[in-house]
Amino acid sequence: MTRAVAFVSLALALSGVAWAQGLHRGALLLSGEHRLGPTEGHVLVVGGTGVADADARIDGVVVMLEGALTLDGTVAGDVFLMGGTLALGDEARVGGRIVVAGGELSASEAATVAGGVTRDLQLAAEAVRPTPTPAQRAARFLVQTLLLVLAAFVAVLLVPRATERTAEAIARHPVVTVAMGALAGLIGLVLLVAMAFTVVLIPAALIGFVLFGVATVFGWLAFGRLVGRALHRRGVGPHGVRAQAVVGAVVFVVMLHAVAAVPWIGAPLSLLASVMALGAVVLTGFGSRRFVPDRGALEGAREDA
Amino acid sequence: MRTMLRERNWTAAAGLIAFIAMMSVGYYYNVTFVQLGLKDLGERVLGLGAQRVVLAMTVLAVVTAIIAVAFGLRMARAGWGTRLLVKLRIAFAVVAVQTVLSWLAPHLASEAAFLAWIVATAVALGVGVPVTFGMTVDLVPVRDRGWVAATITGLAYLAANLLPEAWTIDAFARQMAWAMPAGTLGLGFLAFVRPGWLAPLAEQHGDPAFGRGRFVRYDAQGRPRRDRLFVLLVVLMFAIFFIDSLGFLRVVDTPALVAGAWRSVDAAPRVALGVTHLVAAWIGGVLYGAFPARHLFFWTFGIFALVHFSYGLADRLPGDGSAALGVPLLYAVAVSLYTVVNFAVWADLSTPRTMPVNAAIGVALSGWTATFASTAIAIRLQAVGVSWAEHLRLVDALALAFFAAMLVLLVADGGRRPGVRR
């Protein structure tokens, strides 16, 4: 399952990269027969048949999801084979690696692949998103904290009641928020993956992933509200609501990073926090309504008793 | 349960735990011994053709449904819905018969004996459904029904994924050889020795915390009424069971999907499936207790439709084994969610008096009839050479049609007055 998710994430990320960075100077093969070259940017093959002759040069990366590609020219970057068939001719020259996560690869002995052929999905994922250095981690932490603080300030300024309702759902119904977050996360992922496989809906799937991110961050802001309020009650936080939200966001993001660094339990705990955040946002509709569990019949029973 | 523990009401807690144990074993018996074992018994042991097994399944479905509804009506007329001791005695008889039937199964040698065995099994199931589900109003408080249903579902599916060494009638019969006699003895002790602590349990249905279903509506005279919600749920459940079985039978006959999942020689995928069932059932139980009826059905059944529509993903993902487990895991989520609803909702749409009939209609008529009707159709489609891809398209189409129909039904029904909640 993890590998499937990794594969799909990779496919989406690569597709996104190809679409966002190179479509205007690259090629997208959906169906039919195509001859590539003489110069291309990135190439994304999701169907049909492509041929790159010996004089063709692809400056970017090649991503294959389906279809067939016969390559006899030069590729400057990596080739990612997710599905379909890739045939390397005698004149084929690949400057990077060929990462095989699916499909069929056949290569002439005379073909050259500078980075070699790998079937390691993890490696492929890291190729798209390399493991950060300590300096990069520190920078990312600072940027993330600053953005979250800014978002907390804006949220408490523009939608104070929405963050309050979301925070209330987390604080009063933690079990339900976990259940809802887990279900929404899982099913949302499946839905987005299914959309991505239609190819036509890849942009919508990407928007969906962004929405997921926004929802989770909004939930984090609600966590920040709770943390800020708790600090104030213990006499160590500021008095004003906005200041509480900002301080709470800072403390929460620091806590999240600190917890994530703990071996074994760190990752599950930070995942749990994100699941709760997502669940609270779904239950309250981005804070547009209060979440009240259905207790009508129980209340009736209590009145009778 | 918390109230029981806080008040040190150990009798009520023991009754609740006994109910969970009985229903878990009963459901395990249904999903393994009856559903999978029957197919193996007919096709492999007796060497019957697919058509004959289809006929047997149809007989099982029809007889189970008829007996369940008839016996549910009989129970309601006789007022047995409020008499725990009577239900325990009938349950004892049912389990005793099932013990004998499970012992007999591997020894059947002819089609006639097989059909007689099917009829006897169907009668036992038909009687068992209103009786065992009817005990919900005696033993399970309304507020606990979500997690109780989740526990039953999770345990049954966890065991179903971990225990069977093979999907053969012999393997299932060996398991039942110790589970069934233990259940018979336990029920016999309760039904005939009648320990003193049973009396307070038999009165619990009179407490609104037990006997007043969460979704029951009352008319102006204060009588519980047969809500449209009930009819809607019967229709939706029928559709769910139908689509589920239609897809599942082909899934389990598709080596690429099954070899890496339910029938993997490696234990890890089966553990993953069992744990997924547990977690999904827990999610279902939590949400069952938190959502009003319409939200609940929308989430549960909408997710079900989506998951069945995603079967086709398996064909599009690379065949490295991970996709082969991904689809069954999703399937486990959907099945657990709707099974939780199925275990809890009929009692929450009933009073103690109406529970036997409602359970019979809900569980037997919609569940059993749909399951075996679609199983029979799936076998028939396979026999006439309908390919896996064509079968998938049919399941996809039905799942989408179901989703659309559900939306229409919910919107149409949403305009009605919900009735008076007292």
Coordinates of C-alpha atoms in Angstrom, one line a residue, chain B residues 41-403:
Chain B
L41 CA -18.5 -27.7 -0.8
G42 CA -20.5 -27.5 -3.9
E43 CA -17.8 -27.0 -6.5
R44 CA -14.8 -28.8 -5.2
V45 CA -16.1 -31.5 -2.8
L46 CA -19.2 -32.6 -4.6
G47 CA -18.0 -31.6 -8.1
L48 CA -21.2 -29.8 -9.0
G49 CA -21.2 -27.4 -11.9
A50 CA -21.5 -23.7 -11.4
Q51 CA -25.2 -23.7 -12.4
R52 CA -26.0 -26.2 -9.6
V53 CA -24.1 -24.1 -7.0
V54 CA -26.0 -21.1 -8.2
L55 CA -29.2 -22.9 -7.6
A56 CA -28.1 -24.0 -4.1
M57 CA -27.2 -20.4 -3.2
T58 CA -30.6 -19.1 -4.5
V59 CA -32.4 -21.7 -2.4
L60 CA -30.3 -20.6 0.6
A61 CA -31.1 -17.0 0.1
V62 CA -34.8 -17.4 -0.5
V63 CA -35.4 -19.8 2.3
T64 CA -33.3 -17.7 4.8
A65 CA -35.3 -14.6 3.9
I66 CA -38.7 -16.2 4.1
I67 CA -38.0 -18.0 7.3
A68 CA -36.5 -14.8 8.9
V69 CA -39.4 -12.6 8.0
A70 CA -42.0 -15.3 9.0
F71 CA -40.2 -16.0 12.3
G72 CA -39.7 -12.3 13.0
L73 CA -43.5 -11.7 12.5
R74 CA -44.2 -14.7 14.8
M75 CA -41.9 -13.3 17.4
A76 CA -43.5 -9.9 17.2
R77 CA -47.0 -11.4 17.4
A78 CA -46.1 -13.6 20.4
G79 CA -44.3 -10.7 22.1
W80 CA -41.0 -12.6 22.2
G81 CA -39.2 -9.4 21.3
T82 CA -39.3 -8.4 25.0
R83 CA -38.5 -11.8 26.4
L84 CA -34.8 -12.4 26.7
L85 CA -35.2 -15.9 28.1
V86 CA -37.2 -17.1 25.1
K87 CA -34.7 -15.6 22.7
L88 CA -31.9 -17.3 24.5
R89 CA -33.7 -20.7 24.3
I90 CA -34.3 -20.2 20.5
A91 CA -30.7 -19.1 20.0
F92 CA -29.6 -22.3 21.9
A93 CA -31.6 -24.4 19.5
V94 CA -30.3 -22.5 16.4
V95 CA -26.6 -22.9 17.5
A96 CA -27.2 -26.6 18.4
V97 CA -28.5 -27.2 14.9
Q98 CA -25.7 -25.3 13.3
T99 CA -23.2 -27.4 15.3
V100 CA -24.6 -30.5 13.8
L101 CA -24.7 -29.0 10.4
S102 CA -21.1 -27.8 10.5
W103 CA -20.0 -31.3 11.6
L104 CA -22.1 -32.8 8.8
A105 CA -20.9 -30.5 6.0
P106 CA -17.6 -32.2 5.0
H107 CA -19.3 -35.6 5.0
L108 CA -21.9 -34.8 2.4
A109 CA -21.7 -37.0 -0.6
S110 CA -24.6 -36.2 -2.9
E111 CA -26.4 -33.3 -4.4
A112 CA -29.6 -34.3 -2.7
A113 CA -27.9 -34.3 0.7
F114 CA -26.3 -31.0 -0.2
L115 CA -29.6 -29.4 -0.9
A116 CA -31.1 -30.8 2.3
W117 CA -28.2 -29.4 4.2
I118 CA -28.7 -26.0 2.5
V119 CA -32.3 -25.9 3.5
A120 CA -31.5 -26.8 7.1
T121 CA -28.8 -24.2 7.2
A122 CA -31.1 -21.6 5.8
V123 CA -33.8 -22.4 8.3
A124 CA -31.3 -22.1 11.2
L125 CA -30.0 -18.8 9.8
G126 CA -33.5 -17.4 9.2
V127 CA -34.5 -18.2 12.7
G128 CA -31.2 -17.0 14.1
V129 CA -31.3 -13.5 12.6
P130 CA -34.3 -12.0 14.4
V131 CA -33.4 -13.8 17.6
T132 CA -29.8 -12.8 17.9
F133 CA -30.2 -9.3 16.5
G134 CA -33.3 -9.0 18.8
M135 CA -31.0 -9.3 21.9
T136 CA -29.5 -5.9 21.0
V137 CA -32.4 -4.1 22.8
D138 CA -31.8 -6.2 25.9
L139 CA -28.1 -6.0 26.2
V140 CA -26.7 -3.0 24.3
P141 CA -27.4 0.5 25.5
V142 CA -28.3 2.9 22.6
R143 CA -25.3 5.1 23.2
D144 CA -22.9 2.1 23.0
R145 CA -24.2 0.7 19.7
G146 CA -21.6 2.3 17.5
W147 CA -18.6 0.9 19.3
V148 CA -20.3 -2.5 20.0
A149 CA -21.1 -2.9 16.3
A150 CA -17.5 -1.8 15.5
T151 CA -16.1 -4.4 17.9
I152 CA -18.2 -7.2 16.4
T153 CA -17.3 -6.2 12.9
G154 CA -13.6 -5.7 13.6
L155 CA -13.2 -9.0 15.6
A156 CA -15.0 -11.1 13.0
Y157 CA -13.0 -9.7 10.0
L158 CA -9.7 -9.8 11.9
A159 CA -10.3 -13.5 12.7
A160 CA -11.6 -14.2 9.1
N161 CA -8.3 -12.8 7.7
L162 CA -6.0 -14.4 10.2
L163 CA -7.4 -17.8 11.1
P164 CA -8.4 -19.8 8.0
E165 CA -5.5 -21.8 6.6
A166 CA -7.5 -22.5 3.5
W167 CA -10.9 -21.5 2.1
T168 CA -12.2 -25.1 2.2
I169 CA -15.2 -26.5 3.9
D170 CA -13.0 -28.9 5.9
A171 CA -10.9 -26.1 7.3
F172 CA -14.0 -24.0 8.3
A173 CA -15.6 -27.1 9.8
R174 CA -12.6 -27.8 11.9
Q175 CA -12.8 -24.3 13.3
M176 CA -16.5 -24.6 14.0
A177 CA -15.9 -27.9 15.8
W178 CA -14.7 -26.0 18.8
A179 CA -16.5 -22.7 18.5
M180 CA -20.0 -24.1 18.0
P181 CA -20.1 -26.5 21.0
A182 CA -18.7 -23.8 23.2
G183 CA -21.5 -21.4 22.1
T184 CA -24.1 -24.1 22.5
L185 CA -23.0 -24.8 26.0
G186 CA -22.9 -21.2 27.0
L187 CA -26.4 -20.4 25.6
G188 CA -27.7 -23.7 27.1
F189 CA -26.4 -22.6 30.5
L190 CA -28.1 -19.2 30.3
A191 CA -31.3 -20.5 28.8
F192 CA -31.9 -23.5 31.1
V193 CA -29.9 -23.0 34.3
R194 CA -31.2 -19.4 34.3
P195 CA -28.6 -17.9 36.8
G196 CA -30.1 -15.2 39.1
W197 CA -28.1 -12.4 37.4
L198 CA -30.0 -13.0 34.2
A199 CA -33.3 -11.5 35.5
P200 CA -32.0 -7.8 35.5
L201 CA -30.7 -8.2 32.0
A202 CA -34.2 -9.4 30.9
E203 CA -35.7 -6.1 32.2
Q204 CA -33.2 -3.8 30.5
H205 CA -35.2 -3.3 27.3
G206 CA -37.8 -1.4 29.5
D207 CA -35.1 1.2 30.2
P208 CA -35.3 4.0 27.4
A209 CA -31.4 3.9 27.4
F210 CA -31.7 0.4 25.9
G211 CA -35.2 0.1 24.4
R212 CA -35.6 3.4 22.6
G213 CA -33.8 3.3 19.3
R214 CA -31.9 6.4 18.3
F215 CA -33.7 6.9 15.0
V216 CA -37.2 5.9 16.1
R217 CA -39.9 8.4 15.4
Y218 CA -43.3 8.6 17.0
D219 CA -46.7 9.6 15.6
A220 CA -49.0 12.1 17.3
Q221 CA -50.4 9.4 19.6
G222 CA -47.0 8.5 20.8
R223 CA -46.8 5.2 18.9
P224 CA -43.6 4.3 17.1
R225 CA -44.1 4.5 13.4
R226 CA -42.5 2.7 10.5
D227 CA -40.4 5.6 9.3
R228 CA -39.5 6.2 5.6
L229 CA -35.9 6.1 6.8
F230 CA -36.4 2.4 7.5
V231 CA -37.6 1.7 4.0
L232 CA -34.9 3.9 2.5
L233 CA -32.3 2.0 4.6
V234 CA -33.6 -1.4 3.5
V235 CA -33.3 -0.4 -0.1
L236 CA -29.8 1.1 0.3
M237 CA -28.6 -2.0 2.2
F238 CA -30.0 -4.3 -0.4
A239 CA -28.1 -2.4 -3.0
I240 CA -24.9 -2.4 -1.0
F241 CA -25.0 -6.1 -0.3
F242 CA -25.8 -6.8 -3.9
I243 CA -23.0 -4.7 -5.4
D244 CA -20.5 -5.9 -2.7
S245 CA -21.1 -9.6 -3.4
L246 CA -21.2 -9.1 -7.1
G247 CA -17.7 -7.6 -7.1
F248 CA -16.2 -9.7 -4.3
L249 CA -16.9 -13.1 -5.8
R250 CA -14.9 -12.1 -8.9
V251 CA -12.2 -10.4 -6.8
V252 CA -11.6 -13.6 -4.9
D253 CA -11.4 -15.5 -8.1
T254 CA -8.8 -13.2 -9.5
P255 CA -5.4 -14.6 -8.5
A256 CA -3.6 -11.2 -9.1
L257 CA -5.7 -9.6 -6.4
V258 CA -6.2 -12.5 -4.0
A259 CA -2.7 -13.9 -4.0
G260 CA -1.2 -10.8 -2.5
A261 CA -4.1 -10.2 -0.1
W262 CA -6.7 -12.6 1.4
R263 CA -4.9 -15.8 0.3
S264 CA -1.3 -14.6 0.6
V265 CA 1.1 -17.3 1.9
D266 CA 2.8 -14.5 3.7
A267 CA 1.0 -13.5 6.8
A268 CA 1.8 -9.7 6.5
P269 CA -0.9 -8.8 3.9
R270 CA -3.6 -10.7 5.8
V271 CA -2.6 -9.0 9.1
A272 CA -2.7 -5.7 7.2
L273 CA -6.2 -6.5 6.0
G274 CA -7.4 -7.6 9.5
V275 CA -6.0 -4.5 11.1
T276 CA -7.5 -2.3 8.4
H277 CA -10.9 -3.9 9.1
L278 CA -10.4 -3.2 12.8
V279 CA -9.4 0.4 12.3
A280 CA -12.1 1.1 9.7
A281 CA -14.7 -0.5 12.0
W282 CA -13.5 1.7 14.8
I283 CA -13.9 4.8 12.6
G284 CA -17.4 3.5 11.5
G285 CA -18.4 3.0 15.2
V286 CA -17.2 6.5 16.2
L287 CA -19.0 8.2 13.3
Y288 CA -22.1 6.1 13.8
G289 CA -22.5 7.5 17.3
A290 CA -21.7 11.1 16.2
F291 CA -23.6 11.7 13.0
P292 CA -27.4 12.1 12.4
A293 CA -28.9 9.4 10.1
R294 CA -28.6 11.2 6.8
H295 CA -25.0 12.3 7.2
L296 CA -24.2 8.8 8.4
F297 CA -25.7 7.1 5.4
F298 CA -24.2 9.6 3.0
W299 CA -20.7 9.0 4.3
T300 CA -21.0 5.3 4.6
F301 CA -22.7 4.5 1.4
G302 CA -21.0 7.2 -0.6
I303 CA -17.6 5.8 0.4
F304 CA -18.8 2.4 -0.4
A305 CA -19.7 3.5 -4.0
L306 CA -16.4 5.3 -4.4
V307 CA -14.4 2.3 -3.3
H308 CA -16.2 -0.1 -5.6
F309 CA -15.7 2.3 -8.4
S310 CA -12.0 2.3 -7.7
Y311 CA -11.6 -1.5 -8.4
G312 CA -10.5 -0.6 -11.8
L313 CA -7.4 1.1 -10.3
A314 CA -5.8 -2.3 -9.9
D315 CA -5.6 -2.7 -13.6
R316 CA -3.9 0.7 -14.0
L317 CA -1.3 0.5 -11.3
P318 CA 2.0 -1.3 -12.0
G319 CA 1.8 -5.0 -11.1
D320 CA 4.4 -5.1 -8.5
G321 CA 2.1 -6.5 -5.8
S322 CA 1.5 -3.3 -4.0
A323 CA -1.6 -2.5 -6.0
A324 CA -2.8 -6.0 -5.4
L325 CA -3.0 -5.2 -1.7
G326 CA -4.2 -1.6 -2.1
V327 CA -7.6 -2.5 -3.6
P328 CA -8.4 -5.1 -0.9
L329 CA -7.4 -2.7 1.8
L330 CA -9.8 -0.1 0.4
Y331 CA -12.4 -2.8 0.1
A332 CA -11.9 -3.7 3.8
V333 CA -12.5 -0.1 4.7
A334 CA -15.8 0.1 2.8
V335 CA -17.1 -3.3 4.0
S336 CA -16.3 -2.5 7.6
L337 CA -18.1 0.8 7.5
Y338 CA -21.3 -0.6 6.2
T339 CA -21.2 -3.7 8.3
V340 CA -21.0 -1.5 11.4
V341 CA -24.1 0.3 10.3
N342 CA -25.8 -3.0 9.6
F343 CA -25.1 -4.3 13.1
A344 CA -26.3 -1.1 14.9
V345 CA -28.9 0.6 12.8
W346 CA -31.8 -1.9 12.9
A347 CA -32.0 -1.8 16.7
D348 CA -31.8 2.0 16.5
L349 CA -34.8 2.0 14.1
S350 CA -36.8 -0.2 16.4
T351 CA -38.5 -0.6 19.8
P352 CA -38.2 -4.0 21.6
R353 CA -41.5 -5.1 20.1
T354 CA -40.7 -4.2 16.5
M355 CA -37.1 -5.3 16.6
P356 CA -37.5 -8.9 15.5
V357 CA -39.4 -7.9 12.3
N358 CA -37.2 -5.0 11.6
A359 CA -34.0 -7.1 12.0
A360 CA -35.5 -9.9 9.8
I361 CA -36.4 -7.5 7.0
G362 CA -33.2 -5.5 7.4
V363 CA -30.6 -8.2 7.8
A364 CA -32.2 -11.2 6.2
L365 CA -34.4 -9.8 3.4
S366 CA -32.0 -7.1 2.3
G367 CA -28.7 -8.6 3.3
W368 CA -29.1 -12.3 2.6
T369 CA -31.3 -12.0 -0.4
A370 CA -29.0 -9.5 -2.0
T371 CA -25.8 -11.3 -1.1
F372 CA -26.8 -14.6 -2.5
A373 CA -28.7 -13.2 -5.5
S374 CA -25.6 -11.3 -6.6
T375 CA -23.4 -14.2 -5.8
A376 CA -25.5 -16.4 -8.0
I377 CA -25.4 -13.8 -10.8
A378 CA -21.6 -13.5 -10.4
I379 CA -21.1 -17.2 -10.8
R380 CA -23.5 -17.2 -13.7
L381 CA -21.6 -14.4 -15.5
Q382 CA -18.3 -16.2 -14.9
A383 CA -19.8 -19.4 -16.3
V384 CA -20.9 -17.7 -19.5
G385 CA -17.5 -16.3 -20.0
V386 CA -17.9 -12.6 -19.0
S387 CA -14.4 -11.3 -18.6
W388 CA -13.0 -9.7 -15.5
A389 CA -12.8 -6.4 -17.2
E390 CA -16.5 -6.6 -18.3
H391 CA -17.5 -7.7 -14.8
L392 CA -15.6 -4.7 -13.3
R393 CA -17.4 -2.4 -15.7
L394 CA -20.7 -3.8 -14.5
V395 CA -19.8 -3.4 -10.8
D396 CA -18.5 0.2 -11.6
A397 CA -21.8 1.0 -13.3
L398 CA -23.9 -0.4 -10.5
A399 CA -21.8 1.5 -7.9
L400 CA -22.2 4.8 -9.7
A401 CA -26.0 4.2 -10.3
F402 CA -26.3 3.4 -6.6
F403 CA -24.5 6.5 -5.7

